[in-house]
PDB file of C-alpha atoms in Angstrom:
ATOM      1  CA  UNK W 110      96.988  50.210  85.220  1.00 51.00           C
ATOM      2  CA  UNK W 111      98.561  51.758  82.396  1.00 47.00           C
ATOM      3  CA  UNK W 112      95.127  53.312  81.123  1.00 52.00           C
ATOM      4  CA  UNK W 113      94.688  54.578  84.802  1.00 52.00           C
ATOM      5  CA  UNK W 114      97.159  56.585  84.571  1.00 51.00           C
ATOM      6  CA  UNK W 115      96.501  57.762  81.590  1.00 50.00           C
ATOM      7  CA  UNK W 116      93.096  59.359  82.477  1.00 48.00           C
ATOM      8  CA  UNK W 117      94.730  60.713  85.724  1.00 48.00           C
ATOM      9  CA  UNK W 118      97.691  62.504  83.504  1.00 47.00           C
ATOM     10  CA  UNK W 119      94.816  63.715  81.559  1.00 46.00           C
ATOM     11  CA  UNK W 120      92.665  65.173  84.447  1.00 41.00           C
ATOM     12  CA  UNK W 121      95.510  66.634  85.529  1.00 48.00           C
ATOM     13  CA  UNK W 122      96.355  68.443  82.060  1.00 46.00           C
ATOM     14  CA  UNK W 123      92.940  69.617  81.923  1.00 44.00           C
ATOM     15  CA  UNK W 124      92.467  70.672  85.055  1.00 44.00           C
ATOM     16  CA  UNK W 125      96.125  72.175  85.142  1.00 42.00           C
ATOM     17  CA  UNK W 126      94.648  73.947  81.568  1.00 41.00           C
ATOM     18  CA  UNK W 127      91.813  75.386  83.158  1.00 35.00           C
ATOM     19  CA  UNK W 128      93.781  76.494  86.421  1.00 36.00           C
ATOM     20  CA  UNK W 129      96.357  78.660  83.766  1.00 35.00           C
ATOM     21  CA  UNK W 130      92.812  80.017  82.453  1.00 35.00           C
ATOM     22  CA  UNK W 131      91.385  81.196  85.088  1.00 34.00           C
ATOM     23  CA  UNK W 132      94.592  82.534  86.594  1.00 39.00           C
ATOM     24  CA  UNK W 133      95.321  84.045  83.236  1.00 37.00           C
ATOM     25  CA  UNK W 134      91.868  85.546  83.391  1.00 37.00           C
ATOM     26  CA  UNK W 135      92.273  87.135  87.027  1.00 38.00           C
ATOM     27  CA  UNK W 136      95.363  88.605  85.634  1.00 41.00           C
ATOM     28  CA  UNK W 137      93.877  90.426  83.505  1.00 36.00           C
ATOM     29  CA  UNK W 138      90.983  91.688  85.260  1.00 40.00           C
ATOM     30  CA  UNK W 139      93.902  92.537  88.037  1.00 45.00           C
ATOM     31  CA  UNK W 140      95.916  94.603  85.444  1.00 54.00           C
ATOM     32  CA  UNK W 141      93.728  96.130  82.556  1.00 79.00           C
ATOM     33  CA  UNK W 142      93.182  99.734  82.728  1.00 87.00           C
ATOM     34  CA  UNK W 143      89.923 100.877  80.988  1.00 91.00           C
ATOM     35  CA  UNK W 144      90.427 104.189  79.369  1.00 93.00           C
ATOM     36  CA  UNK W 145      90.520 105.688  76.076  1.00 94.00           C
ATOM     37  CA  UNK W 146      94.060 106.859  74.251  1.00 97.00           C
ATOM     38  CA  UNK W 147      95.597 109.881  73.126  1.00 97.00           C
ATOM     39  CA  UNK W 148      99.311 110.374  72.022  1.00 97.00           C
ATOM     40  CA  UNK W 149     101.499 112.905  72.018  1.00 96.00           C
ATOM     41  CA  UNK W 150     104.565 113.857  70.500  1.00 91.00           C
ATOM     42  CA  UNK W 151     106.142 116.454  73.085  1.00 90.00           C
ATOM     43  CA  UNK W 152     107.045 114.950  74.676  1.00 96.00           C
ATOM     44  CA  UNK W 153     106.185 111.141  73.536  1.00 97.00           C
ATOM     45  CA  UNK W 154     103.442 110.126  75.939  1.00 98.00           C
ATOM     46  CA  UNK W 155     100.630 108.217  74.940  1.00 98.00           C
ATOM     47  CA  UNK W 156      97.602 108.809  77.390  1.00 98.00           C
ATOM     48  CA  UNK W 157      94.988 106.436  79.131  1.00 97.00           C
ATOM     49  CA  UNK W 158      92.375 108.533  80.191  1.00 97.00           C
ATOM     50  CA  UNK W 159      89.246 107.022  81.969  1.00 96.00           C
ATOM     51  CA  UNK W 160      86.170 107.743  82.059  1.00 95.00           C
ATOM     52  CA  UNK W 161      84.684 110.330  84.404  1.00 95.00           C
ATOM     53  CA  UNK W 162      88.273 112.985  83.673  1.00 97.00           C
ATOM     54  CA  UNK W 163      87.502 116.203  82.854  1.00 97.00           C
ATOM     55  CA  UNK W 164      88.821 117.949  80.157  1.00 97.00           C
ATOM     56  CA  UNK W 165      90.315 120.561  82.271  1.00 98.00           C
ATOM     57  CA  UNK W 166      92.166 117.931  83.895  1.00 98.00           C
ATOM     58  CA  UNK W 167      93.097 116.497  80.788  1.00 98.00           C
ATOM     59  CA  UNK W 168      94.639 119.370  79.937  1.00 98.00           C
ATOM     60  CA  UNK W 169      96.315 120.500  82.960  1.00 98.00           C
ATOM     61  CA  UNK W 170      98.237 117.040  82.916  1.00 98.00           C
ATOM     62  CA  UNK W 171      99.386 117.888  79.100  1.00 98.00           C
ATOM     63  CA  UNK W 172     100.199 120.850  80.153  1.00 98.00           C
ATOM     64  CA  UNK W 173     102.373 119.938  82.748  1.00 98.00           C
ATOM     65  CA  UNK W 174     104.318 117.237  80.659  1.00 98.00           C
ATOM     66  CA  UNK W 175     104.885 120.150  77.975  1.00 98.00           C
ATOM     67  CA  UNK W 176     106.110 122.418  80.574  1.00 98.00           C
ATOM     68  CA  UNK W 177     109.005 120.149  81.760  1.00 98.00           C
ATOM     69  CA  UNK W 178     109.372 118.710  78.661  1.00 98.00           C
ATOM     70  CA  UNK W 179     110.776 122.489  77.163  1.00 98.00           C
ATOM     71  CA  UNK W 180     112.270 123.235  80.345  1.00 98.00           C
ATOM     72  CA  UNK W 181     114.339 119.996  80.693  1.00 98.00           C
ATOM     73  CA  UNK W 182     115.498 120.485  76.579  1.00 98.00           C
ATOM     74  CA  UNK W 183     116.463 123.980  77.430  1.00 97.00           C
ATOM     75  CA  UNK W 184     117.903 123.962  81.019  1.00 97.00           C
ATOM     76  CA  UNK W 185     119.425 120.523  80.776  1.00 97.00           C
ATOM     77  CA  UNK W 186     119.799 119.490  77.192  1.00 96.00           C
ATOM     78  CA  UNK W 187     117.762 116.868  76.978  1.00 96.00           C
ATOM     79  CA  UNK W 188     114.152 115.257  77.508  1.00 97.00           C
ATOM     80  CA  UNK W 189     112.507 112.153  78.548  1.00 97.00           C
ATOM     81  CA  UNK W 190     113.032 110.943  74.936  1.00 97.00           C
ATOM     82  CA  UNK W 191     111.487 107.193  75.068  1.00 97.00           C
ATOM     83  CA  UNK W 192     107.631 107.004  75.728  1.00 98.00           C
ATOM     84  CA  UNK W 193     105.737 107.318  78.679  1.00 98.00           C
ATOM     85  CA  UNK W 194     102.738 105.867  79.437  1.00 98.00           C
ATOM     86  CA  UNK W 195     100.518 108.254  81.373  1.00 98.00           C
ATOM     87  CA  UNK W 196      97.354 106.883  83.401  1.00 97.00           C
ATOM     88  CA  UNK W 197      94.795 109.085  84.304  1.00 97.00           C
ATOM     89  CA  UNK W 198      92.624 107.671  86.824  1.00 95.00           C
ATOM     90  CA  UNK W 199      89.343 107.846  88.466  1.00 92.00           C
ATOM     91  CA  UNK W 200      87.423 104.606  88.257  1.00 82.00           C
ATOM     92  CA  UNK W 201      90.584 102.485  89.639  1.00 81.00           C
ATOM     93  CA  UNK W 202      93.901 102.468  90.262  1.00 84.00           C
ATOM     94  CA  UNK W 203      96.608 102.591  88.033  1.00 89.00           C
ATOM     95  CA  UNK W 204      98.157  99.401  88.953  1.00 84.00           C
ATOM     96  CA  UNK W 205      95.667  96.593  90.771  1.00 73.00           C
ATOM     97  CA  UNK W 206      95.554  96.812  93.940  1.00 65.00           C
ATOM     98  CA  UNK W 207      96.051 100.542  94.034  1.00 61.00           C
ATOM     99  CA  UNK W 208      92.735 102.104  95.071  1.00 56.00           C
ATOM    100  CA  UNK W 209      91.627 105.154  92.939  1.00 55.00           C
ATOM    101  CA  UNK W 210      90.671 107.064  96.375  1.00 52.00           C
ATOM    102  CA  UNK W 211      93.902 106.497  97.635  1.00 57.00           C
ATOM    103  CA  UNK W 212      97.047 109.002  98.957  1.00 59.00           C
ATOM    104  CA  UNK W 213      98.942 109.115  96.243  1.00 82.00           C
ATOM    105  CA  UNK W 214      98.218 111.864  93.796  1.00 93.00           C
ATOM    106  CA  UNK W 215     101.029 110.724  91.441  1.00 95.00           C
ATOM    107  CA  UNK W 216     103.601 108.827  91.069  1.00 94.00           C
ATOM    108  CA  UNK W 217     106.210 107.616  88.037  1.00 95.00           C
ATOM    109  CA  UNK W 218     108.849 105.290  86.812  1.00 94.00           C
ATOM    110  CA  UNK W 219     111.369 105.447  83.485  1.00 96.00           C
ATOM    111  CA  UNK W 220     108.469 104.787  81.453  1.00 97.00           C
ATOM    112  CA  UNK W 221     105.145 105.281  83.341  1.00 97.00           C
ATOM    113  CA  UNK W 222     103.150 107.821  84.823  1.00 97.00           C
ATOM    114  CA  UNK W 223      99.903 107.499  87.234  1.00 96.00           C
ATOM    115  CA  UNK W 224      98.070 110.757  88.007  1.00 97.00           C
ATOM    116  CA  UNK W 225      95.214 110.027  90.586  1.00 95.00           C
ATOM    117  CA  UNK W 226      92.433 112.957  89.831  1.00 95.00           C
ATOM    118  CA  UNK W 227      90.348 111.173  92.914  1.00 93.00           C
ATOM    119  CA  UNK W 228      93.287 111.900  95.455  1.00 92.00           C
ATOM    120  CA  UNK W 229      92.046 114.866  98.065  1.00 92.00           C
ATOM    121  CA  UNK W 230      95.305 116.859  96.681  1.00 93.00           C
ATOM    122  CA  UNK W 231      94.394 116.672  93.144  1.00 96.00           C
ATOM    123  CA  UNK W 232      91.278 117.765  93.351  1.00 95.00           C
ATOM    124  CA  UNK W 233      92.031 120.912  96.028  1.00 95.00           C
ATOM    125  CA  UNK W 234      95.098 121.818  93.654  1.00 96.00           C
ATOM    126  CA  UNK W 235      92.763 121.256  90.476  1.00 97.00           C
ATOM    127  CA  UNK W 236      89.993 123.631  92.373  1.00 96.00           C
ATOM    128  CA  UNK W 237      92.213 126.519  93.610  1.00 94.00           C
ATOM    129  CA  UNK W 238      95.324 126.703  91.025  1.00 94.00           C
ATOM    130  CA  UNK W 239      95.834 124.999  87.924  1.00 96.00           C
ATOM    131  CA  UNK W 240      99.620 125.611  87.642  1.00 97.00           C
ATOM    132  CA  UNK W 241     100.013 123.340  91.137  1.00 97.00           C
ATOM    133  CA  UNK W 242      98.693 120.356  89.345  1.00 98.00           C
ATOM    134  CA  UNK W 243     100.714 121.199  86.108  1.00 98.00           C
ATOM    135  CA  UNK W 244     104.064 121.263  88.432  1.00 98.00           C
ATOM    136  CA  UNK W 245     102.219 118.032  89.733  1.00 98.00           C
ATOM    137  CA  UNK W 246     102.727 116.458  86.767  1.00 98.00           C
ATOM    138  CA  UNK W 247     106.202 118.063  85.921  1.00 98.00           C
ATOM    139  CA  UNK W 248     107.605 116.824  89.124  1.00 98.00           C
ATOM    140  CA  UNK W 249     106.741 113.482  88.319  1.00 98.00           C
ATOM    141  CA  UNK W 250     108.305 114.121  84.703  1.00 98.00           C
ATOM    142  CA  UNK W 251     111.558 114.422  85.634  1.00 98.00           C
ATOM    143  CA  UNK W 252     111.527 111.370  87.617  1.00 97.00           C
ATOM    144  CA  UNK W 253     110.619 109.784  84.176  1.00 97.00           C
ATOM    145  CA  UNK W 254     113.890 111.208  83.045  1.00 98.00           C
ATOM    146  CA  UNK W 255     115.794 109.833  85.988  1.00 97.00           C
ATOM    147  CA  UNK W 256     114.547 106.629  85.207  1.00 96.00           C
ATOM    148  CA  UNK W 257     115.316 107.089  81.693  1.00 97.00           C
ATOM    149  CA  UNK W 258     118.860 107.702  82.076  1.00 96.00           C
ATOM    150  CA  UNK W 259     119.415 105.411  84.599  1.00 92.00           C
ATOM    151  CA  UNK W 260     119.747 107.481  88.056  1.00 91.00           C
ATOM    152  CA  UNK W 261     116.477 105.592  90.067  1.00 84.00           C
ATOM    153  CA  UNK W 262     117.189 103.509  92.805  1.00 78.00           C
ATOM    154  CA  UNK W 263     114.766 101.057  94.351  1.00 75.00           C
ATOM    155  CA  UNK W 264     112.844 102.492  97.417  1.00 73.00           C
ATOM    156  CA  UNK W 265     114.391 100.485  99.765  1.00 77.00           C
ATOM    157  CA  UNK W 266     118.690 101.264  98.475  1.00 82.00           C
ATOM    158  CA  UNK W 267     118.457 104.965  98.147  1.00 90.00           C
ATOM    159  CA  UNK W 268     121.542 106.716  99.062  1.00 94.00           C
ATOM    160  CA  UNK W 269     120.824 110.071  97.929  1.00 96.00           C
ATOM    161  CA  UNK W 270     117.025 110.323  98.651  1.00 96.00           C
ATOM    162  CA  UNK W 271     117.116 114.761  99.153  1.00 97.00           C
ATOM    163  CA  UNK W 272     118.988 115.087  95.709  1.00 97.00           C
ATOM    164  CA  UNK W 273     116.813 112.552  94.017  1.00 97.00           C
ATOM    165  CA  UNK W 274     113.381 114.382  95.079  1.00 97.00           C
ATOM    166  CA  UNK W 275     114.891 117.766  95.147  1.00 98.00           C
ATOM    167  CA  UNK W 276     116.002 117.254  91.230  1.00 98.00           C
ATOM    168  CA  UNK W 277     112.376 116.880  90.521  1.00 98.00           C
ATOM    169  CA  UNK W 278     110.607 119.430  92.657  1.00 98.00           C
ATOM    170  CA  UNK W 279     113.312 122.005  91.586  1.00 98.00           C
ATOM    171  CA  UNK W 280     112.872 121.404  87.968  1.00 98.00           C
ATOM    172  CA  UNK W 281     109.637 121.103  87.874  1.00 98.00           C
ATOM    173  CA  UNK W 282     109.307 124.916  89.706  1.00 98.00           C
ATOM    174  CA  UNK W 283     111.670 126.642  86.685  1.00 98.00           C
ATOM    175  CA  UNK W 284     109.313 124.813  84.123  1.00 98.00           C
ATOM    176  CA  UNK W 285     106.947 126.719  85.603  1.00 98.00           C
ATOM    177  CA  UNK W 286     108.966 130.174  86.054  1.00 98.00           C
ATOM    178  CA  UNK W 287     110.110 129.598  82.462  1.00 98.00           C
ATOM    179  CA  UNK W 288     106.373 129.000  81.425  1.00 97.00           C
ATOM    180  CA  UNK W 289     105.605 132.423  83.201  1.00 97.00           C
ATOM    181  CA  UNK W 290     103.138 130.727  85.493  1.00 96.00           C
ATOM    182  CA  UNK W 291     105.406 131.717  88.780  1.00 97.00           C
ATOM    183  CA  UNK W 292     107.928 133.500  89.431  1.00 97.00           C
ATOM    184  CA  UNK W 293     111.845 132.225  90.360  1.00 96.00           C
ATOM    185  CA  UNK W 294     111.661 135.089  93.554  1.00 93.00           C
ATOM    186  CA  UNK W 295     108.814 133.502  94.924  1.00 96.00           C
ATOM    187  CA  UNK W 296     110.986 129.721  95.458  1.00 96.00           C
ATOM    188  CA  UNK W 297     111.717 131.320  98.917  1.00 96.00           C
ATOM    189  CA  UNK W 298     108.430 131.960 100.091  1.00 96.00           C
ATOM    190  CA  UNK W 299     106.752 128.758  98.790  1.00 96.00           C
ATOM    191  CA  UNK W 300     110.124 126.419 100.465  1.00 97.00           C
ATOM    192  CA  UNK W 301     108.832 129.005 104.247  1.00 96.00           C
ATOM    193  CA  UNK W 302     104.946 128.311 103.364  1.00 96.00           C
ATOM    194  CA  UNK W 303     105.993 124.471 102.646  1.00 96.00           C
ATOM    195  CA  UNK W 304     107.847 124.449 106.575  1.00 96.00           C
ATOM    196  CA  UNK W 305     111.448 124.356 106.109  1.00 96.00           C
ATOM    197  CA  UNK W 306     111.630 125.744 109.208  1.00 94.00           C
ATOM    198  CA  UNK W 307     109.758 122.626 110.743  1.00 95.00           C
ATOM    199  CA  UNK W 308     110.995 121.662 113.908  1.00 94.00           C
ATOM    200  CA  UNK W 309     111.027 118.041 113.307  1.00 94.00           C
ATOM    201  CA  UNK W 310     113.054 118.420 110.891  1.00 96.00           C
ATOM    202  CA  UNK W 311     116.897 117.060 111.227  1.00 96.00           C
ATOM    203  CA  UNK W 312     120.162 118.085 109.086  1.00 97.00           C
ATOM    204  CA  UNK W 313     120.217 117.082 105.378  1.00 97.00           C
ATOM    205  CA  UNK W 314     122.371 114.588 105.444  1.00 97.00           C
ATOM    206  CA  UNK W 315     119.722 112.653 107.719  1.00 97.00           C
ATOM    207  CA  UNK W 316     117.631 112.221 104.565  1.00 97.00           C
ATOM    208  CA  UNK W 317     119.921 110.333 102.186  1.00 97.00           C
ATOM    209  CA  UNK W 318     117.871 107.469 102.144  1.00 95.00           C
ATOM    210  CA  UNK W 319     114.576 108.005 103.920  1.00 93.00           C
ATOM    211  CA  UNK W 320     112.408 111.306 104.655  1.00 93.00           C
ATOM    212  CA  UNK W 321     109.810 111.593 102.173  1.00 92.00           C
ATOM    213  CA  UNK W 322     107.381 110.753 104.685  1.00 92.00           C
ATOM    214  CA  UNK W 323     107.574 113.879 106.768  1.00 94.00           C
ATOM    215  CA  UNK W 324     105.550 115.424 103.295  1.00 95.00           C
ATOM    216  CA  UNK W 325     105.710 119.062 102.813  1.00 96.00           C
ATOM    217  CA  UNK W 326     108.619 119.908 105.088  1.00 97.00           C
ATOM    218  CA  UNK W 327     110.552 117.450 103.692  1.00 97.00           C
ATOM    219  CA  UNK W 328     110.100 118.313 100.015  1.00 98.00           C
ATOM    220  CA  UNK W 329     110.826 122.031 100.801  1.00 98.00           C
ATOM    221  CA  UNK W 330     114.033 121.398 102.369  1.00 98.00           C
ATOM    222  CA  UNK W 331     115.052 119.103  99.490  1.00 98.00           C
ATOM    223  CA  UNK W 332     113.915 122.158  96.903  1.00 98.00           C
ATOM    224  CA  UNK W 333     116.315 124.398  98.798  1.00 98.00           C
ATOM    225  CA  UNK W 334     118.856 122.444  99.170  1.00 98.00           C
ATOM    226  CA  UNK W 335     118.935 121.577  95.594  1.00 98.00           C
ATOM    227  CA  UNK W 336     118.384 125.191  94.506  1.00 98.00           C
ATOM    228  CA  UNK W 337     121.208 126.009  96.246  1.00 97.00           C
ATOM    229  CA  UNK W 338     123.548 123.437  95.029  1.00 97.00           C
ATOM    230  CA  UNK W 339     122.287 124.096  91.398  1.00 97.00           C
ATOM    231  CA  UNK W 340     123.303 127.762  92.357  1.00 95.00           C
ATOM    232  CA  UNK W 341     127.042 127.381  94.109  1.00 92.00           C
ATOM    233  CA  UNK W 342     127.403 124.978  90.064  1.00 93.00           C
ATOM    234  CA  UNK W 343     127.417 125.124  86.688  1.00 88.00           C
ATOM    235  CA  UNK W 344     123.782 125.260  86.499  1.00 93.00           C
ATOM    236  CA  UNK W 345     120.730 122.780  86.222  1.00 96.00           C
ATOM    237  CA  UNK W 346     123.223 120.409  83.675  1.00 97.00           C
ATOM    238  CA  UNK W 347     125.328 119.779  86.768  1.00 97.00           C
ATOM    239  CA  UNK W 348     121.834 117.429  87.784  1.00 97.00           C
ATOM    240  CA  UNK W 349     122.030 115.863  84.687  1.00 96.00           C
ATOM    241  CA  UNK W 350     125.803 115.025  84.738  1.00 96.00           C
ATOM    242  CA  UNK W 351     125.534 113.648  88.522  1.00 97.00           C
ATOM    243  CA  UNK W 352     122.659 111.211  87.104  1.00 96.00           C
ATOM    244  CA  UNK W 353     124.864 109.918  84.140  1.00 95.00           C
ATOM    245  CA  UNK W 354     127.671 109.415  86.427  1.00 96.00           C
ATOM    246  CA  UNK W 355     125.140 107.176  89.049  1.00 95.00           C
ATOM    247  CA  UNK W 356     124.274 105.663  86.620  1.00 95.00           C
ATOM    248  CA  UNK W 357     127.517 104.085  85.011  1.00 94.00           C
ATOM    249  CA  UNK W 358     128.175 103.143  88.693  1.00 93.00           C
ATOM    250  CA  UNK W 359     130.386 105.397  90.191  1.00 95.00           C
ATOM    251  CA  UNK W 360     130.041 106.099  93.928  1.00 95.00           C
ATOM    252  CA  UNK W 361     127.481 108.717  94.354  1.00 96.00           C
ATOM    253  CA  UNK W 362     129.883 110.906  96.754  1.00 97.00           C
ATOM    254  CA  UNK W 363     132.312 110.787  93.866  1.00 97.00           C
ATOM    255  CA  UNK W 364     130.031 111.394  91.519  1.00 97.00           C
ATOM    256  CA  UNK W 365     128.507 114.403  93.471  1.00 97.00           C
ATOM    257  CA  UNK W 366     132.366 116.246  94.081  1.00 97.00           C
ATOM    258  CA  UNK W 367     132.423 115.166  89.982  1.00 96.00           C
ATOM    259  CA  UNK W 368     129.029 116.919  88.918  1.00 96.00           C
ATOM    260  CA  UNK W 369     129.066 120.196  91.989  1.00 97.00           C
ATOM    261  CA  UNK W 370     132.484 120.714  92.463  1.00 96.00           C
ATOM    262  CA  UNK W 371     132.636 119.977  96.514  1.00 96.00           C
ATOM    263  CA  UNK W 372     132.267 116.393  98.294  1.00 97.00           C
ATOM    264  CA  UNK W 373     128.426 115.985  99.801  1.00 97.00           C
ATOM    265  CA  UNK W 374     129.701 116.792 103.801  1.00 97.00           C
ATOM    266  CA  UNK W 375     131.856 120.124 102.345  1.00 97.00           C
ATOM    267  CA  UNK W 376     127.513 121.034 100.821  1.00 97.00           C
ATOM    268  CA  UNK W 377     125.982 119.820 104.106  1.00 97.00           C
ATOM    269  CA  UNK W 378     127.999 122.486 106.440  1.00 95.00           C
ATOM    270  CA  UNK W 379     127.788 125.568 104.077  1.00 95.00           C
ATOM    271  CA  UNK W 380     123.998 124.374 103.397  1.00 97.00           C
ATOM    272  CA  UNK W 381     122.945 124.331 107.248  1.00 94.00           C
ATOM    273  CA  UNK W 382     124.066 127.898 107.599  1.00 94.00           C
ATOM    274  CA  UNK W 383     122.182 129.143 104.237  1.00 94.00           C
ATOM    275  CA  UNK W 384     118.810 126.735 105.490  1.00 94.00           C
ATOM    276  CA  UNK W 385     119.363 128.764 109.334  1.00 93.00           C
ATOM    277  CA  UNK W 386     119.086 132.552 106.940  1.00 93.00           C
ATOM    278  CA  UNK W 387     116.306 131.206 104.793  1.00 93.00           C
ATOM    279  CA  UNK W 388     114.149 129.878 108.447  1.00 87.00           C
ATOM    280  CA  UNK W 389     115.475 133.096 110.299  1.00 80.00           C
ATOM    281  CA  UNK W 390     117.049 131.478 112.471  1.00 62.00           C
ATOM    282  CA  UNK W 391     119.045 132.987 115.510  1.00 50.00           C
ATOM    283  CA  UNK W 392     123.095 132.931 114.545  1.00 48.00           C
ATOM    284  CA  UNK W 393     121.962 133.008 110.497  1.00 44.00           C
TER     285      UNK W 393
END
């Protein structure tokens, strides 16, 4: 008896060996990323670029990390200082099982970076104007940053959703005006062309922890309303000080009257009436 269960613990060490082998092998063909490497030093990115990117796009996703890179170091002080992985991909997804035809064009954390040149977006932006995909790329820089000093929240516990997406498509517009590629009077016009004015749209403080799915809209009311707040501050540092603050763990609404100088509902009422001027609005 005691040799049968000897050769049954054995058949079931083998076949538990070959079970860890094959799952460690679907693992892997789940998670690798074919593409070739190139690092960079500003800021410290190493890219994965597959097979099948062009060099223009190559570049215009370099050039967008360099844009926000010297904008963030000038206008806030600091960088994304630890290194990012950037994935640039065409053949598959970034991350299995992330399709490399699907929605999203980009998307990062504190220490990665997926740019998807097979998304319909990228490739319209990447046909018609370069500097969209670069701010593409920027916008998704500074949420590197967030993550890097500590200010992300999980998808499903955000609690200041408008700031945290207005932060990064703010920024990533003055890395363009301060690379000369647009112009700061022209914020207006794109936030009108984006549909701040959108009907569907509902007060600020409705988006503090969900709204990024009404797209375009959306995003320009959060640029706005972070423009503005940047404005009525002590400048784009203000950002950076509210994130530090989050991110020892102090009460966002404390942290915000801390970083801006007025509590979030004193913003939201002298907001509505600058969002009614900028939609011409009757009673602006």
């Amino acid at each position: 008896m005691r040799g049968s269960r000897r050769r049954r613990a054995a058949v079931w060490a083998a076949g538990a060996a070959v079970l860890l082998a094959l799952c460690g092998g679907v693992a892997w063909n789940l998670t690798r990323f074919e593409a070739r490497h190139e690092a960079l030093t500003g800021p410290p990115a190493d890219l994965m670029i597959q097979p099948g990117v062009s060099a223009a796009e190559v570049e215009a996703v370099k050039g967008g990390l360099r844009a926000a890179d010297r904008y963030l170091r000038s206008a806030l002080g600091r960088g994304a200082d630890e290194r990012v992985e950037v994935r640039i991909a065409r053949e598959q997804g970034c991350r299995w099982p992330m399709s490399a035809t699907g929605p999203a064009t980009a998307w990062a954390e504190s220490h990665f970076l997926c740019v998807n040149t097979m998304s319909p977006t990228w490739r319209e932006v990447m046909a018609g104007d370069v500097t969209a995909a670069q701010s593409i790329i920027a916008h998704e820089h500074v949420h590197n940053l967030q993550g890097q000093v500590g200010c992300v929240r999980p998808s499903g516990e955000h609690e200041w959703l408008w700031l945290f997406e207005g932060m990064a498509v703010h920024l990533a517009y003055q890395a363009m005006v301060a690379e000369g590629r647009w112009k700061d009077g022209e914020a207006i016009d794109q936030i009108r062309r984006w549909g701040v004015d959108d009907p569907k749209l509902g007060p600020l403080q409705d988006y503090e922890r969900t709204g990024t799915g009404l797209g375009d809209p959306a995003y320009a009311l959060f640029h706005l309303a972070t423009r503005s707040l940047v404005e009525q501050s002590e400048g784009p540092r203000s950002l950076l000080e509210f994130c530090r603050e989050t991110a020892r763990g102090r009460p966002w609404r404390e942290a915000f009257a801390g970083a801006f100088g007025l509590s979030p509902e004193a913003f939201y009422a002298r907001f509505e009436e600058e969002r009614r001027r900028v939609a011409g609005r009757p009673g602006a």
